[in-house]
Short mmCIF file of C-alpha atoms in Angstrom, two decimals:
data_model
loop_
_atom_site.label_atom_id
_atom_site.label_comp_id
_atom_site.label_asym_id
_atom_site.label_seq_id
_atom_site.Cartn_x
_atom_site.Cartn_y
_atom_site.Cartn_z
CA UNK A 1 11.91 -2.50 12.68
CA UNK A 2 10.20 1.14 11.66
CA UNK A 3 7.67 0.82 9.83
CA UNK A 4 7.51 3.65 6.50
CA UNK A 5 5.49 3.68 3.11
CA UNK A 6 9.57 3.39 1.82
CA UNK A 7 9.97 0.64 2.64
CA UNK A 8 5.98 -1.69 2.62
CA UNK A 9 7.84 -4.24 0.46
CA UNK A 10 10.30 -5.31 2.22
CA UNK A 11 8.40 -6.10 5.23
CA UNK A 12 5.75 -9.06 6.74
CA UNK A 13 2.43 -8.65 8.27
CA UNK A 14 0.34 -11.15 10.55
CA UNK A 15 -3.74 -9.01 9.78
CA UNK A 16 -5.79 -10.54 12.29
CA UNK A 17 -9.73 -9.64 11.77
CA UNK A 18 -11.42 -9.35 8.29
CA UNK A 19 -13.86 -7.38 8.94
CA UNK A 20 -14.00 -4.08 6.55
CA UNK A 21 -11.03 -3.26 8.35
CA UNK A 22 -9.25 -5.67 7.67
CA UNK A 23 -10.35 -6.19 4.18
CA UNK A 24 -9.70 -2.12 3.76
CA UNK A 25 -6.41 -3.20 4.96
CA UNK A 26 -5.75 -6.55 2.46
CA UNK A 27 -7.10 -4.55 -0.59
CA UNK A 28 -4.62 -1.51 0.73
CA UNK A 29 -1.23 -4.37 0.68
CA UNK A 30 -2.47 -5.15 -3.52
CA UNK A 31 -2.34 -1.57 -4.41
CA UNK A 32 0.65 -1.13 -3.30
CA UNK A 33 1.72 -4.92 -4.25
CA UNK A 34 2.69 -5.64 -0.83
CA UNK A 35 2.55 -9.78 -0.81
CA UNK A 36 3.52 -10.51 2.81
CA UNK A 37 1.21 -10.60 4.51
CA UNK A 38 -0.91 -13.64 6.49
CA UNK A 39 -4.83 -13.09 7.81
CA UNK A 40 -6.84 -14.54 10.45
CA UNK A 41 -10.23 -14.64 11.70
CA UNK A 42 -11.57 -16.62 14.55
CA UNK A 43 -14.03 -17.05 11.47
CA UNK A 44 -14.02 -19.90 9.26
CA UNK A 45 -16.38 -18.74 6.67
CA UNK A 46 -15.02 -15.18 6.43
CA UNK A 47 -10.95 -16.93 6.73
CA UNK A 48 -12.48 -18.98 3.33
CA UNK A 49 -9.05 -18.85 2.56
CA UNK A 50 -7.79 -21.13 -0.55
CA UNK A 51 -4.79 -22.46 0.80
CA UNK A 52 -5.76 -25.03 3.76
CA UNK A 53 -2.04 -24.35 5.08
CA UNK A 54 -3.26 -21.24 5.66
CA UNK A 55 -6.34 -21.75 7.32
CA UNK A 56 -4.33 -23.61 10.13
CA UNK A 57 -4.55 -22.40 13.87
CA UNK A 58 -1.32 -23.41 13.48
CA UNK A 59 0.17 -21.67 10.52
CA UNK A 60 -0.67 -18.30 11.72
CA UNK A 61 0.22 -18.69 15.58
CA UNK A 62 3.90 -19.48 14.32
CA UNK A 63 3.98 -16.45 11.95
CA UNK A 64 3.00 -14.36 14.19
CA UNK A 65 6.42 -14.91 16.29
CA UNK A 66 8.00 -14.30 12.92
CA UNK A 67 6.30 -11.44 11.05
CA UNK A 68 7.38 -7.23 11.59
CA UNK A 69 3.88 -5.93 12.13
CA UNK A 70 0.65 -7.21 13.29
CA UNK A 71 -2.82 -4.73 12.27
CA UNK A 72 -4.88 -6.37 14.98
CA UNK A 73 -8.11 -5.11 13.81
CA UNK A 74 -11.01 -3.11 15.93
CA UNK A 75 -12.68 -4.93 19.08
CA UNK A 76 -10.34 -8.12 18.91
CA UNK A 77 -9.26 -8.77 22.91
CA UNK A 78 -6.68 -9.89 23.22
CA UNK A 79 -7.36 -12.09 26.34
CA UNK A 80 -9.69 -13.99 24.78
CA UNK A 81 -8.17 -14.55 21.55
CA UNK A 82 -6.86 -18.76 20.91
CA UNK A 83 -3.59 -16.51 20.36
CA UNK A 84 -3.85 -14.68 23.49
CA UNK A 85 0.27 -16.00 24.50
CA UNK A 86 1.94 -14.99 21.74
CA UNK A 87 -0.03 -12.07 21.20
CA UNK A 88 1.02 -10.64 24.31
CA UNK A 89 4.56 -12.17 23.81
CA UNK A 90 4.91 -9.47 20.52
CA UNK A 91 2.92 -7.13 21.79
CA UNK A 92 5.37 -4.51 20.45
CA UNK A 93 4.92 -5.66 17.24
CA UNK A 94 1.10 -5.18 16.99
CA UNK A 95 -0.33 -2.13 15.20
CA UNK A 96 -4.16 -0.25 14.16
CA UNK A 97 -4.81 0.27 10.81
CA UNK A 98 -4.41 4.10 12.31
CA UNK A 99 -0.77 3.20 12.82
CA UNK A 100 -0.48 1.61 9.22
CA UNK A 101 -2.06 4.82 8.04
CA UNK A 102 -0.27 7.94 9.69
CA UNK A 103 3.22 5.72 8.90
CA UNK A 104 1.73 4.89 4.44
CA UNK A 105 -0.42 7.79 4.00
CA UNK A 106 0.46 11.84 2.59
CA UNK A 107 -2.75 13.20 3.86
CA UNK A 108 -1.43 16.98 5.37
CA UNK A 109 -3.45 17.83 8.37
CA UNK A 110 -5.29 14.75 10.43
CA UNK A 111 -8.96 15.77 12.81
CA UNK A 112 -8.89 12.66 14.88
CA UNK A 113 -12.09 12.72 17.25
CA UNK A 114 -12.75 10.14 20.08
CA UNK A 115 -14.83 10.31 23.12
CA UNK A 116 -17.88 7.85 24.76
CA UNK A 117 -20.77 10.00 23.01
CA UNK A 118 -21.14 11.59 19.38
CA UNK A 119 -18.47 11.25 17.38
CA UNK A 120 -19.86 10.66 14.30
CA UNK A 121 -21.99 13.56 15.14
CA UNK A 122 -18.98 15.74 15.67
CA UNK A 123 -16.91 14.03 12.42
CA UNK A 124 -20.30 14.08 9.53
CA UNK A 125 -20.44 17.53 10.76
CA UNK A 126 -17.27 18.89 10.37
CA UNK A 127 -16.85 17.12 6.87
CA UNK A 128 -20.30 18.52 6.01
CA UNK A 129 -18.87 22.34 6.88
CA UNK A 130 -15.51 21.40 5.70
CA UNK A 131 -16.53 20.66 1.97
CA UNK A 132 -18.83 23.68 2.37
CA UNK A 133 -16.17 25.23 2.12
CA UNK A 134 -14.59 24.29 -0.97
CA UNK A 135 -12.16 22.07 1.10
CA UNK A 136 -10.33 18.58 -0.07
CA UNK A 137 -12.36 16.60 3.12
CA UNK A 138 -12.51 12.47 3.10
CA UNK A 139 -14.00 10.43 6.08
CA UNK A 140 -13.20 7.25 8.00
CA UNK A 141 -12.11 5.09 10.94
CA UNK A 142 -14.82 3.89 13.48
CA UNK A 143 -17.81 5.45 11.52
CA UNK A 144 -18.13 3.49 9.21
CA UNK A 145 -15.17 4.04 6.60
CA UNK A 146 -12.20 2.51 7.14
CA UNK A 147 -9.16 4.47 7.43
CA UNK A 148 -6.90 3.04 5.18
CA UNK A 149 -9.68 3.96 2.28
CA UNK A 150 -8.68 7.21 2.55
CA UNK A 151 -4.55 6.42 2.54
CA UNK A 152 -2.92 7.95 0.22
CA UNK A 153 -6.10 10.23 -1.78
CA UNK A 154 -6.13 13.25 -2.76
CA UNK A 155 -7.93 14.85 -0.01
CA UNK A 156 -5.90 17.98 2.44
CA UNK A 157 -7.97 16.57 4.90
CA UNK A 158 -9.00 13.68 6.65
CA UNK A 159 -11.50 13.34 9.80
CA UNK A 160 -11.11 10.30 11.64
CA UNK A 161 -13.56 9.10 14.65
CA UNK A 162 -11.33 7.01 16.67
CA UNK A 163 -12.73 4.15 19.61
CA UNK A 164 -10.88 3.05 21.86
CA UNK A 165 -10.30 -0.24 20.79
CA UNK A 166 -8.79 1.27 17.83
CA UNK A 167 -6.35 3.53 20.14
CA UNK A 168 -5.12 0.57 22.97
CA UNK A 169 -2.89 -0.46 20.29
CA UNK A 170 -2.05 2.24 18.81
CA UNK A 171 1.90 3.34 18.51
CA UNK A 172 2.14 6.05 15.33
CA UNK A 173 -1.01 7.94 15.66
CA UNK A 174 -0.29 11.52 15.48
CA UNK A 175 -2.77 13.41 14.62
CA UNK A 176 -2.40 17.93 14.10
CA UNK A 177 -5.62 18.49 15.72
CA UNK A 178 -7.62 15.58 18.15
CA UNK A 179 -9.95 16.51 20.92
CA UNK A 180 -11.68 14.51 23.46
CA UNK A 181 -15.66 15.17 23.77
CA UNK A 182 -16.43 13.17 26.64
CA UNK A 183 -15.25 10.31 29.02
CA UNK A 184 -18.74 7.98 31.17
CA UNK A 185 -18.30 4.55 31.56
CA UNK A 186 -18.39 1.90 28.79
CA UNK A 187 -16.77 -0.72 26.70
CA UNK A 188 -15.39 -2.28 30.65
CA UNK A 189 -15.83 -5.19 29.87
CA UNK A 190 -13.20 -5.40 27.33
CA UNK A 191 -10.75 -2.93 28.89
CA UNK A 192 -11.42 -3.75 32.24
CA UNK A 193 -10.85 -1.04 34.50
CA UNK A 194 -12.56 2.84 33.47
CA UNK A 195 -8.29 3.75 33.92
CA UNK A 196 -7.20 1.39 31.17
CA UNK A 197 -10.39 3.13 28.84
CA UNK A 198 -9.36 6.45 30.09
CA UNK A 199 -6.40 5.79 28.97
CA UNK A 200 -6.95 4.50 25.67
CA UNK A 201 -8.55 7.67 24.87
CA UNK A 202 -5.29 9.61 26.16
CA UNK A 203 -3.44 8.27 23.32
CA UNK A 204 -5.08 10.80 20.82
CA UNK A 205 -2.93 13.41 22.37
CA UNK A 206 0.34 10.75 22.70
CA UNK A 207 2.34 12.02 19.72
CA UNK A 208 1.41 15.22 19.21
CA UNK A 209 3.45 18.25 19.05
CA UNK A 210 3.97 21.50 19.57
CA UNK A 211 2.69 23.16 16.68
CA UNK A 212 -0.05 19.69 17.44
CA UNK A 213 -3.77 21.46 18.78
CA UNK A 214 -4.80 19.41 21.35
CA UNK A 215 -9.60 20.50 22.31
CA UNK A 216 -10.75 19.89 25.46
CA UNK A 217 -13.68 20.83 27.40
CA UNK A 218 -14.63 18.23 30.77
CA UNK A 219 -12.40 19.96 33.60
CA UNK A 220 -11.05 16.07 35.48
CA UNK A 221 -9.65 15.24 31.40
CA UNK A 222 -7.94 18.51 31.43
CA UNK A 223 -6.29 17.56 34.61
CA UNK A 224 -4.55 14.02 33.03
CA UNK A 225 -3.63 16.04 30.11
CA UNK A 226 -1.05 18.72 32.00
CA UNK A 227 -0.08 15.77 34.97
CA UNK A 228 0.96 14.06 31.94
CA UNK A 229 2.83 16.39 30.02
CA UNK A 230 2.33 15.51 26.45
CA UNK A 231 2.89 18.34 24.19
CA UNK A 232 0.61 19.42 21.92
CA UNK A 233 -1.43 23.30 22.65
CA UNK A 234 -3.99 23.02 24.66
CA UNK A 235 -7.24 24.72 24.00
CA UNK A 236 -10.02 24.32 26.19
CA UNK A 237 -13.55 24.59 24.85
CA UNK A 238 -15.46 28.37 25.56
CA UNK A 239 -19.50 28.26 25.61
CA UNK A 240 -18.68 31.59 25.58
CA UNK A 241 -17.64 31.62 22.04
CA UNK A 242 -20.93 29.47 20.75
CA UNK A 243 -23.66 31.37 22.56
CA UNK A 244 -23.96 34.03 20.37
CA UNK A 245 -23.89 31.34 16.95
CA UNK A 246 -26.47 28.96 18.88
CA UNK A 247 -29.06 31.87 19.04
CA UNK A 248 -28.24 31.39 14.76
CA UNK A 249 -28.48 27.71 14.17
CA UNK A 250 -31.97 26.38 13.05
CA UNK A 251 -31.03 22.47 12.39
CA UNK A 252 -33.18 21.11 15.67
CA UNK A 253 -30.92 18.40 15.00
CA UNK A 254 -27.92 19.98 16.46
CA UNK A 255 -29.89 21.96 19.06
CA UNK A 256 -30.55 18.83 21.32
CA UNK A 257 -29.22 18.95 24.61
CA UNK A 258 -27.34 15.78 23.03
CA UNK A 259 -25.67 18.27 20.73
CA UNK A 260 -24.58 20.97 22.79
CA UNK A 261 -21.73 20.84 23.92
CA UNK A 262 -20.78 18.83 20.70
CA UNK A 263 -21.57 22.27 18.69
CA UNK A 264 -19.20 23.56 21.02
CA UNK A 265 -16.12 21.60 19.84
CA UNK A 266 -16.93 21.85 16.13
CA UNK A 267 -17.62 25.21 15.97
CA UNK A 268 -13.56 25.85 17.98
CA UNK A 269 -12.60 23.07 15.42
CA UNK A 270 -14.15 24.61 11.79
CA UNK A 271 -12.20 28.62 13.06
CA UNK A 272 -9.21 26.79 12.53
CA UNK A 273 -9.41 25.88 9.45
CA UNK A 274 -10.92 30.00 8.10
CA UNK A 275 -14.74 29.04 8.25
CA UNK A 276 -16.76 32.01 9.29
CA UNK A 277 -19.41 32.45 12.02
CA UNK A 278 -21.90 33.16 8.26
CA UNK A 279 -20.32 29.84 6.46
CA UNK A 280 -20.32 27.81 10.00
CA UNK A 281 -23.89 28.79 10.57
CA UNK A 282 -24.91 28.51 6.79
CA UNK A 283 -23.49 24.86 6.86
CA UNK A 284 -24.69 23.59 9.79
CA UNK A 285 -28.06 24.51 8.88
CA UNK A 286 -27.85 23.01 5.71
CA UNK A 287 -26.82 19.19 8.20
CA UNK A 288 -28.82 15.89 7.81
CA UNK A 289 -28.67 13.77 10.97
CA UNK A 290 -27.09 10.99 11.10
CA UNK A 291 -29.53 7.90 10.56
CA UNK A 292 -30.08 6.06 14.19
CA UNK A 293 -28.98 8.62 16.80
CA UNK A 294 -32.43 10.56 17.52
CA UNK A 295 -33.65 10.25 14.17
CA UNK A 296 -37.30 11.67 13.87
CA UNK A 297 -38.30 9.50 10.40
CA UNK A 298 -42.14 9.48 10.52
CA UNK A 299 -44.50 11.90 12.06
CA UNK A 300 -48.68 11.86 12.57
CA UNK A 301 -50.74 13.84 13.74
CA UNK A 302 -49.71 14.62 17.34
CA UNK A 303 -46.82 11.97 17.07
CA UNK A 304 -43.12 11.82 16.71
CA UNK A 305 -41.20 8.06 15.93
CA UNK A 306 -37.22 8.72 16.65
CA UNK A 307 -34.71 5.58 16.19
CA UNK A 308 -32.27 6.84 18.82
CA UNK A 309 -30.90 3.10 18.24
CA UNK A 310 -27.14 4.27 18.24
CA UNK A 311 -27.73 4.35 21.67
CA UNK A 312 -25.89 1.66 23.75
CA UNK A 313 -25.65 3.05 26.72
CA UNK A 314 -27.92 5.05 29.48
CA UNK A 315 -25.97 7.48 29.61
CA UNK A 316 -25.88 8.17 25.70
CA UNK A 317 -30.08 7.28 26.08
CA UNK A 318 -30.29 10.35 28.60
CA UNK A 319 -29.68 12.64 26.79
CA UNK A 320 -32.66 11.79 24.34
CA UNK A 321 -35.14 11.28 27.20
CA UNK A 322 -33.88 14.99 28.88
CA UNK A 323 -34.82 16.14 25.45
CA UNK A 324 -38.55 15.06 24.67
CA UNK A 325 -41.54 14.88 26.17
CA UNK A 326 -44.61 12.69 26.50
CA UNK A 327 -42.20 9.80 25.89
CA UNK A 328 -42.70 5.62 25.01
CA UNK A 329 -39.73 4.59 25.70
CA UNK A 330 -38.75 1.52 24.10
CA UNK A 331 -35.28 -0.15 26.42
CA UNK A 332 -33.45 -3.11 26.56
CA UNK A 333 -30.38 -4.67 25.19
CA UNK A 334 -27.61 -5.97 26.55
CA UNK A 335 -26.47 -3.36 29.69
CA UNK A 336 -23.04 -2.28 29.37
CA UNK A 337 -20.88 -3.47 32.55
CA UNK A 338 -20.93 -0.65 35.38
CA UNK A 339 -22.97 1.41 33.36
CA UNK A 340 -25.75 4.07 35.40
CA UNK A 341 -29.03 4.62 35.21
CA UNK A 342 -29.97 7.98 37.07
CA UNK A 343 -33.24 8.58 36.29
CA UNK A 344 -34.55 10.81 38.79
CA UNK A 345 -33.58 14.04 35.75
CA UNK A 346 -36.10 12.71 33.05
CA UNK A 347 -38.04 10.27 34.93
CA UNK A 348 -40.98 13.70 34.76
CA UNK A 349 -40.65 13.04 30.92
CA UNK A 350 -41.17 9.74 30.49
CA UNK A 351 -45.15 8.34 29.88
CA UNK A 352 -44.15 4.41 29.45
CA UNK A 353 -41.93 2.34 29.86
CA UNK A 354 -41.45 -0.85 27.18
CA UNK A 355 -38.59 -3.99 27.65
CA UNK A 356 -37.52 -6.02 24.94
CA UNK A 357 -34.58 -8.28 24.75
CA UNK A 358 -33.31 -10.68 27.11
CA UNK A 359 -32.26 -8.96 29.91
CA UNK A 360 -35.25 -7.28 30.91
CA UNK A 361 -35.57 -9.15 34.43
CA UNK A 362 -32.57 -6.60 34.62
CA UNK A 363 -34.72 -3.55 33.81
CA UNK A 364 -37.26 -3.90 35.72
CA UNK A 365 -35.61 -4.21 38.97
CA UNK A 366 -34.98 -0.53 37.81
CA UNK A 367 -38.09 0.69 36.17
CA UNK A 368 -39.71 -0.53 39.91
CA UNK A 369 -42.12 1.82 41.35
CA UNK A 370 -39.29 4.41 39.46
CA UNK A 371 -41.48 4.49 35.96
CA UNK A 372 -44.47 2.73 34.53
CA UNK A 373 -43.11 -0.14 32.59
CA UNK A 374 -43.83 -3.58 30.85
CA UNK A 375 -42.39 -6.21 29.07
CA UNK A 376 -42.92 -6.40 25.15
CA UNK A 377 -39.82 -8.29 24.30
CA UNK A 378 -39.48 -7.58 20.81
CA UNK A 379 -39.80 -4.60 19.10
CA UNK A 380 -43.35 -5.62 16.95
CA UNK A 381 -44.60 -6.66 20.86
CA UNK A 382 -43.98 -3.30 21.87
CA UNK A 383 -45.21 -1.31 19.31
CA UNK A 384 -48.69 -2.75 19.48
CA UNK A 385 -48.13 -2.16 22.88
CA UNK A 386 -47.73 1.13 22.64
CA UNK A 387 -50.41 1.51 19.84
CA UNK A 388 -52.92 0.56 22.87
CA UNK A 389 -52.07 3.01 25.29
CA UNK A 390 -52.02 5.55 23.78
CA UNK A 391 -54.77 7.84 24.25
CA UNK A 392 -55.98 9.59 20.75
CA UNK A 393 -58.18 12.04 22.27
CA UNK A 394 -55.22 13.16 24.14
CA UNK A 395 -54.00 16.26 21.09
CA UNK A 396 -50.55 16.93 23.36
CA UNK A 397 -47.86 15.56 21.17
CA UNK A 398 -46.73 12.36 21.77
CA UNK A 399 -43.10 10.49 21.12
CA UNK A 400 -42.20 7.15 20.49
CA UNK A 401 -38.52 6.09 20.78
CA UNK A 402 -36.72 4.05 21.05
CA UNK A 403 -33.69 4.66 22.77
CA UNK A 404 -31.67 0.92 24.16
CA UNK A 405 -29.45 1.91 26.24
CA UNK A 406 -27.79 -1.58 25.78
CA UNK A 407 -25.79 -3.51 23.15
CA UNK A 408 -28.23 -4.96 20.37
CA UNK A 409 -26.44 -8.47 20.20
CA UNK A 410 -28.37 -9.95 21.59
CA UNK A 411 -31.53 -10.33 19.27
CA UNK A 412 -29.09 -7.97 16.60
CA UNK A 413 -26.36 -8.21 14.19
CA UNK A 414 -25.63 -3.69 15.79
CA UNK A 415 -27.84 -0.94 16.55
CA UNK A 416 -27.94 -0.40 13.06
CA UNK A 417 -30.55 -3.34 12.31
CA UNK A 418 -31.71 -3.32 15.19
CA UNK A 419 -32.55 0.72 14.01
CA UNK A 420 -34.00 -0.02 10.64
CA UNK A 421 -36.29 -3.15 11.56
CA UNK A 422 -38.06 -0.56 13.96
CA UNK A 423 -38.70 1.90 11.57
CA UNK A 424 -39.39 -1.15 9.15
CA UNK A 425 -41.94 -1.81 11.42
CA UNK A 426 -43.47 1.73 12.20
CA UNK A 427 -44.40 2.54 8.18
CA UNK A 428 -45.62 -1.01 7.42
CA UNK A 429 -48.47 -0.81 10.28
CA UNK A 430 -49.02 3.28 11.47
CA UNK A 431 -51.41 3.34 8.90
CA UNK A 432 -53.72 0.82 10.61
CA UNK A 433 -51.88 0.70 14.73
CA UNK A 434 -52.45 5.35 14.96
#
């Protein structure tokens, strides 16, 4: 059964997951007056169905077999689902919210960005630059605003952040502009192998046409792209094209090591939307960085307080560790499966590490005989320990950095909650502690 904007009302859907994504799909269906859909969430409090029959596992399990399409929310691992066997049996019917967007939206151009690190910054800055240019742009996807909220709006261009979870099940994603910024080991516990993770990212190019553009910089990914014989026009990111522009960028947030390659992608993509060099420079300099990504949120005398809570792997954290010196590093959380902590190139920038979270033994083993550390367990204790260790008579600039290199779920609901708590503790206690 083919899905299109014209036959939506004749089809049936099972919506699995009622977080932001699932709710955005339900709202879209309500606006389109589509009634033949069924919902499920593994958390009964979220499900909260008034119809007791529809709240039963047996009811939704039956509907998985009967419906035309199953829309899976990002992050749901069918191998851990109570509907595992049914979902595997009906795998061909599974689609993502990105698929629904492409099949029902009237957007003329889409810029889809994926990769392990830097996706949100790239998407947000592209949106910022194109809007400053006067173009009608919307932003959605994994960045926090579900893509279905952008469906059929008046924007001519849609910038989309795509996660490996979304792309893993996607079957209809067809970007006019697509980019993989980088790929390092991440989400292996979900994808099971690094190869599966890479292939999920490569799905971004699968349906591109000859006139569509594919942006890459990583030599290994370029090799895979050519091996798979994707049809899009490959554009290899050039350092030379951005080198002159870089000297004109005065925005310190964009000049960090983490954003070096990101800016090259952004510059080259924006060129295809007729952004002049002068506009690119001016618009980039007016951009404010995203929260929880090397966010310098507080300064006192010679102290910088930096919230990098979004860094949930060492690959992400190392950019912050390489960007600053005299670092008092707050680290900890749940390490990513297969993540490699290579401290050699940045350990000289670390004055001391303060370990938080429930996996302190993991980090202690990594740091032993390499860098100084203390186990603080909580953010509050870490900040108190740092205040005791800082030599106030030392006039060198010091950087108090939260860059956990682990996910937040051992102590927090998400990285945003972790970052906000860090900022609140610092602002509340800075006067008496520092």
